[in-house]
PDB file of C-alpha atoms in Angstrom:
ATOM      1  CA  UNK A   1      12.352  17.578   9.593  1.00  0.00           C
ATOM      2  CA  UNK A   2      11.444  19.901   6.719  1.00  0.00           C
ATOM      3  CA  UNK A   3      13.916  18.132   4.438  1.00  0.00           C
ATOM      4  CA  UNK A   4      12.410  14.745   5.324  1.00  0.00           C
ATOM      5  CA  UNK A   5       8.909  16.065   4.625  1.00  0.00           C
ATOM      6  CA  UNK A   6      10.020  17.288   1.206  1.00  0.00           C
ATOM      7  CA  UNK A   7      11.407  13.848   0.324  1.00  0.00           C
ATOM      8  CA  UNK A   8       8.178  12.166   1.439  1.00  0.00           C
ATOM      9  CA  UNK A   9       6.090  14.723  -0.479  1.00  0.00           C
ATOM     10  CA  UNK A  10       8.136  14.339  -3.674  1.00  0.00           C
ATOM     11  CA  UNK A  11       7.933  10.550  -3.532  1.00  0.00           C
ATOM     12  CA  UNK A  12       4.247  10.762  -2.665  1.00  0.00           C
ATOM     13  CA  UNK A  13       3.511  12.970  -5.652  1.00  0.00           C
ATOM     14  CA  UNK A  14       5.188  10.490  -7.996  1.00  0.00           C
ATOM     15  CA  UNK A  15       3.517   7.521  -6.317  1.00  0.00           C
ATOM     16  CA  UNK A  16       0.085   9.143  -6.584  1.00  0.00           C
ATOM     17  CA  UNK A  17       0.663   9.885 -10.251  1.00  0.00           C
ATOM     18  CA  UNK A  18       1.801   6.319 -10.808  1.00  0.00           C
ATOM     19  CA  UNK A  19      -1.318   5.011  -9.099  1.00  0.00           C
ATOM     20  CA  UNK A  20      -3.514   7.273 -11.228  1.00  0.00           C
ATOM     21  CA  UNK A  21      -1.895   6.210 -14.492  1.00  0.00           C
ATOM     22  CA  UNK A  22      -1.998   2.498 -13.649  1.00  0.00           C
ATOM     23  CA  UNK A  23      -5.617   2.705 -12.499  1.00  0.00           C
ATOM     24  CA  UNK A  24      -6.731   4.722 -15.521  1.00  0.00           C
ATOM     25  CA  UNK A  25      -4.779   2.487 -17.890  1.00  0.00           C
ATOM     26  CA  UNK A  26      -6.215  -0.674 -16.367  1.00  0.00           C
ATOM     27  CA  UNK A  27      -9.767   0.678 -16.657  1.00  0.00           C
ATOM     28  CA  UNK A  28      -9.198   1.615 -20.290  1.00  0.00           C
ATOM     29  CA  UNK A  29      -7.592  -1.702 -21.137  1.00  0.00           C
ATOM     30  CA  UNK A  30      -9.534  -4.155 -18.956  1.00  0.00           C
ATOM     31  CA  UNK A  31     -12.774  -2.281 -18.303  1.00  0.00           C
ATOM     32  CA  UNK A  32     -14.242  -0.917 -15.109  1.00  0.00           C
ATOM     33  CA  UNK A  33     -16.391  -3.886 -14.030  1.00  0.00           C
ATOM     34  CA  UNK A  34     -13.707  -5.047 -11.580  1.00  0.00           C
ATOM     35  CA  UNK A  35     -11.194  -2.909  -9.653  1.00  0.00           C
ATOM     36  CA  UNK A  36      -8.256  -4.095 -11.775  1.00  0.00           C
ATOM     37  CA  UNK A  37      -6.300  -0.907 -11.209  1.00  0.00           C
ATOM     38  CA  UNK A  38      -6.477  -1.205  -7.434  1.00  0.00           C
ATOM     39  CA  UNK A  39      -5.543  -4.873  -7.568  1.00  0.00           C
ATOM     40  CA  UNK A  40      -2.607  -4.132  -9.873  1.00  0.00           C
ATOM     41  CA  UNK A  41      -1.212  -1.293  -7.736  1.00  0.00           C
ATOM     42  CA  UNK A  42      -1.647  -3.305  -4.529  1.00  0.00           C
ATOM     43  CA  UNK A  43       0.154  -6.331  -5.950  1.00  0.00           C
ATOM     44  CA  UNK A  44       2.796  -4.242  -7.734  1.00  0.00           C
ATOM     45  CA  UNK A  45       3.359  -2.076  -4.658  1.00  0.00           C
ATOM     46  CA  UNK A  46       3.791  -5.162  -2.486  1.00  0.00           C
ATOM     47  CA  UNK A  47       6.245  -6.599  -5.001  1.00  0.00           C
ATOM     48  CA  UNK A  48       8.185  -3.328  -5.160  1.00  0.00           C
ATOM     49  CA  UNK A  49       8.359  -3.092  -1.365  1.00  0.00           C
ATOM     50  CA  UNK A  50       9.642  -6.669  -1.286  1.00  0.00           C
ATOM     51  CA  UNK A  51      12.314  -5.754  -3.834  1.00  0.00           C
ATOM     52  CA  UNK A  52      13.240  -2.645  -1.834  1.00  0.00           C
ATOM     53  CA  UNK A  53      13.440  -4.495   1.489  1.00  0.00           C
ATOM     54  CA  UNK A  54      15.504  -7.233  -0.176  1.00  0.00           C
ATOM     55  CA  UNK A  55      17.894  -4.670  -1.608  1.00  0.00           C
ATOM     56  CA  UNK A  56      18.147  -2.822   1.685  1.00  0.00           C
ATOM     57  CA  UNK A  57      18.928  -5.972   3.622  1.00  0.00           C
ATOM     58  CA  UNK A  58      21.494  -7.377   1.208  1.00  0.00           C
ATOM     59  CA  UNK A  59      22.959  -4.981  -1.287  1.00  0.00           C
ATOM     60  CA  UNK A  60      22.056  -1.308  -0.921  1.00  0.00           C
ATOM     61  CA  UNK A  61      22.381   1.242   1.851  1.00  0.00           C
ATOM     62  CA  UNK A  62      20.640   4.392   0.659  1.00  0.00           C
ATOM     63  CA  UNK A  63      20.413   7.542   2.713  1.00  0.00           C
ATOM     64  CA  UNK A  64      17.536   7.974   5.135  1.00  0.00           C
ATOM     65  CA  UNK A  65      16.110  10.598   2.792  1.00  0.00           C
ATOM     66  CA  UNK A  66      16.106   8.115  -0.106  1.00  0.00           C
ATOM     67  CA  UNK A  67      14.337   5.535   2.061  1.00  0.00           C
ATOM     68  CA  UNK A  68      11.694   8.115   2.952  1.00  0.00           C
ATOM     69  CA  UNK A  69      11.328   9.060  -0.712  1.00  0.00           C
ATOM     70  CA  UNK A  70      10.942   5.469  -1.929  1.00  0.00           C
ATOM     71  CA  UNK A  71       9.123   3.620   0.858  1.00  0.00           C
ATOM     72  CA  UNK A  72       7.087   6.220   2.719  1.00  0.00           C
ATOM     73  CA  UNK A  73       6.594   8.642  -0.152  1.00  0.00           C
ATOM     74  CA  UNK A  74       6.403   6.739  -3.427  1.00  0.00           C
ATOM     75  CA  UNK A  75       5.118   3.357  -2.243  1.00  0.00           C
ATOM     76  CA  UNK A  76       3.005   4.930   0.475  1.00  0.00           C
ATOM     77  CA  UNK A  77       1.125   6.966  -2.110  1.00  0.00           C
ATOM     78  CA  UNK A  78       1.186   4.257  -4.759  1.00  0.00           C
ATOM     79  CA  UNK A  79      -0.384   1.784  -2.345  1.00  0.00           C
ATOM     80  CA  UNK A  80      -0.585   1.369   1.395  1.00  0.00           C
ATOM     81  CA  UNK A  81      -1.235  -2.299   0.786  1.00  0.00           C
ATOM     82  CA  UNK A  82       2.480  -2.840   0.341  1.00  0.00           C
ATOM     83  CA  UNK A  83       3.070  -1.878   3.989  1.00  0.00           C
ATOM     84  CA  UNK A  84       0.287  -4.244   5.061  1.00  0.00           C
ATOM     85  CA  UNK A  85       1.891  -7.041   3.055  1.00  0.00           C
ATOM     86  CA  UNK A  86       5.266  -6.404   4.676  1.00  0.00           C
ATOM     87  CA  UNK A  87       3.661  -6.525   8.134  1.00  0.00           C
ATOM     88  CA  UNK A  88       2.073  -9.896   7.339  1.00  0.00           C
ATOM     89  CA  UNK A  89       5.262 -11.419   5.927  1.00  0.00           C
ATOM     90  CA  UNK A  90       7.304 -10.079   8.846  1.00  0.00           C
ATOM     91  CA  UNK A  91       4.926 -11.711  11.332  1.00  0.00           C
ATOM     92  CA  UNK A  92       5.117 -15.035   9.452  1.00  0.00           C
ATOM     93  CA  UNK A  93       8.913 -14.853   9.319  1.00  0.00           C
ATOM     94  CA  UNK A  94       9.015 -14.306  13.082  1.00  0.00           C
ATOM     95  CA  UNK A  95       6.893 -17.439  13.556  1.00  0.00           C
ATOM     96  CA  UNK A  96       3.794 -15.482  14.569  1.00  0.00           C
ATOM     97  CA  UNK A  97       1.543 -17.384  12.154  1.00  0.00           C
ATOM     98  CA  UNK A  98      -1.724 -16.986  14.062  1.00  0.00           C
ATOM     99  CA  UNK A  99      -1.060 -13.310  14.630  1.00  0.00           C
ATOM    100  CA  UNK A 100      -0.339 -12.833  10.926  1.00  0.00           C
ATOM    101  CA  UNK A 101      -3.570 -14.593   9.950  1.00  0.00           C
ATOM    102  CA  UNK A 102      -5.543 -12.626  12.527  1.00  0.00           C
ATOM    103  CA  UNK A 103      -4.029  -9.418  11.167  1.00  0.00           C
ATOM    104  CA  UNK A 104      -5.031 -10.328   7.590  1.00  0.00           C
ATOM    105  CA  UNK A 105      -8.603 -11.192   8.523  1.00  0.00           C
ATOM    106  CA  UNK A 106      -9.008  -8.250  10.893  1.00  0.00           C
ATOM    107  CA  UNK A 107      -7.528  -5.783   8.412  1.00  0.00           C
ATOM    108  CA  UNK A 108      -9.765  -6.867   5.558  1.00  0.00           C
ATOM    109  CA  UNK A 109     -12.964  -7.320   7.551  1.00  0.00           C
ATOM    110  CA  UNK A 110     -12.563  -4.207   9.703  1.00  0.00           C
ATOM    111  CA  UNK A 111     -11.541  -2.044   6.747  1.00  0.00           C
ATOM    112  CA  UNK A 112     -14.552  -3.132   4.712  1.00  0.00           C
ATOM    113  CA  UNK A 113     -16.849  -2.637   7.712  1.00  0.00           C
ATOM    114  CA  UNK A 114     -15.320   0.800   8.360  1.00  0.00           C
ATOM    115  CA  UNK A 115     -15.923   1.793   4.757  1.00  0.00           C
ATOM    116  CA  UNK A 116     -19.517   0.622   5.004  1.00  0.00           C
ATOM    117  CA  UNK A 117     -19.968   2.539   8.276  1.00  0.00           C
ATOM    118  CA  UNK A 118     -18.550   5.689   6.697  1.00  0.00           C
ATOM    119  CA  UNK A 119     -20.859   5.344   3.705  1.00  0.00           C
ATOM    120  CA  UNK A 120     -23.857   4.769   5.948  1.00  0.00           C
ATOM    121  CA  UNK A 121     -22.992   7.750   8.128  1.00  0.00           C
ATOM    122  CA  UNK A 122     -22.663  10.051   5.124  1.00  0.00           C
ATOM    123  CA  UNK A 123     -25.861   8.761   3.586  1.00  0.00           C
ATOM    124  CA  UNK A 124     -27.676   9.463   6.862  1.00  0.00           C
ATOM    125  CA  UNK A 125     -26.108  12.898   7.284  1.00  0.00           C
ATOM    126  CA  UNK A 126     -26.638  13.927   3.683  1.00  0.00           C
ATOM    127  CA  UNK A 127     -30.127  12.457   3.272  1.00  0.00           C
TER     128      UNK A 127
END
């Protein structure tokens, strides 16, 4: 268990650094009027998870520790959106189209509402 945690932590540290550099670079290059950095890491993370899952299913059998390092650690810290994207695609591939669409809408709407609720709560508490 400790070994697994170390692999997740190491991958997470690199993923967080990657997210920081991409986000900072995008803001410097494209400006900060739109969350380009977040969009880029979410799309790139989803792409990278797709590549990883494709490799794992067809051509590569890494150790469990390497899977933890790459998927849970690195991609988990780089973006959690990649896991969301995999969940959606998996539901579509299983023929659960309505469930996949419900998941997309619920995830986006509920996450935005939760963020707004958290902001409101803190503004009330800290006012």
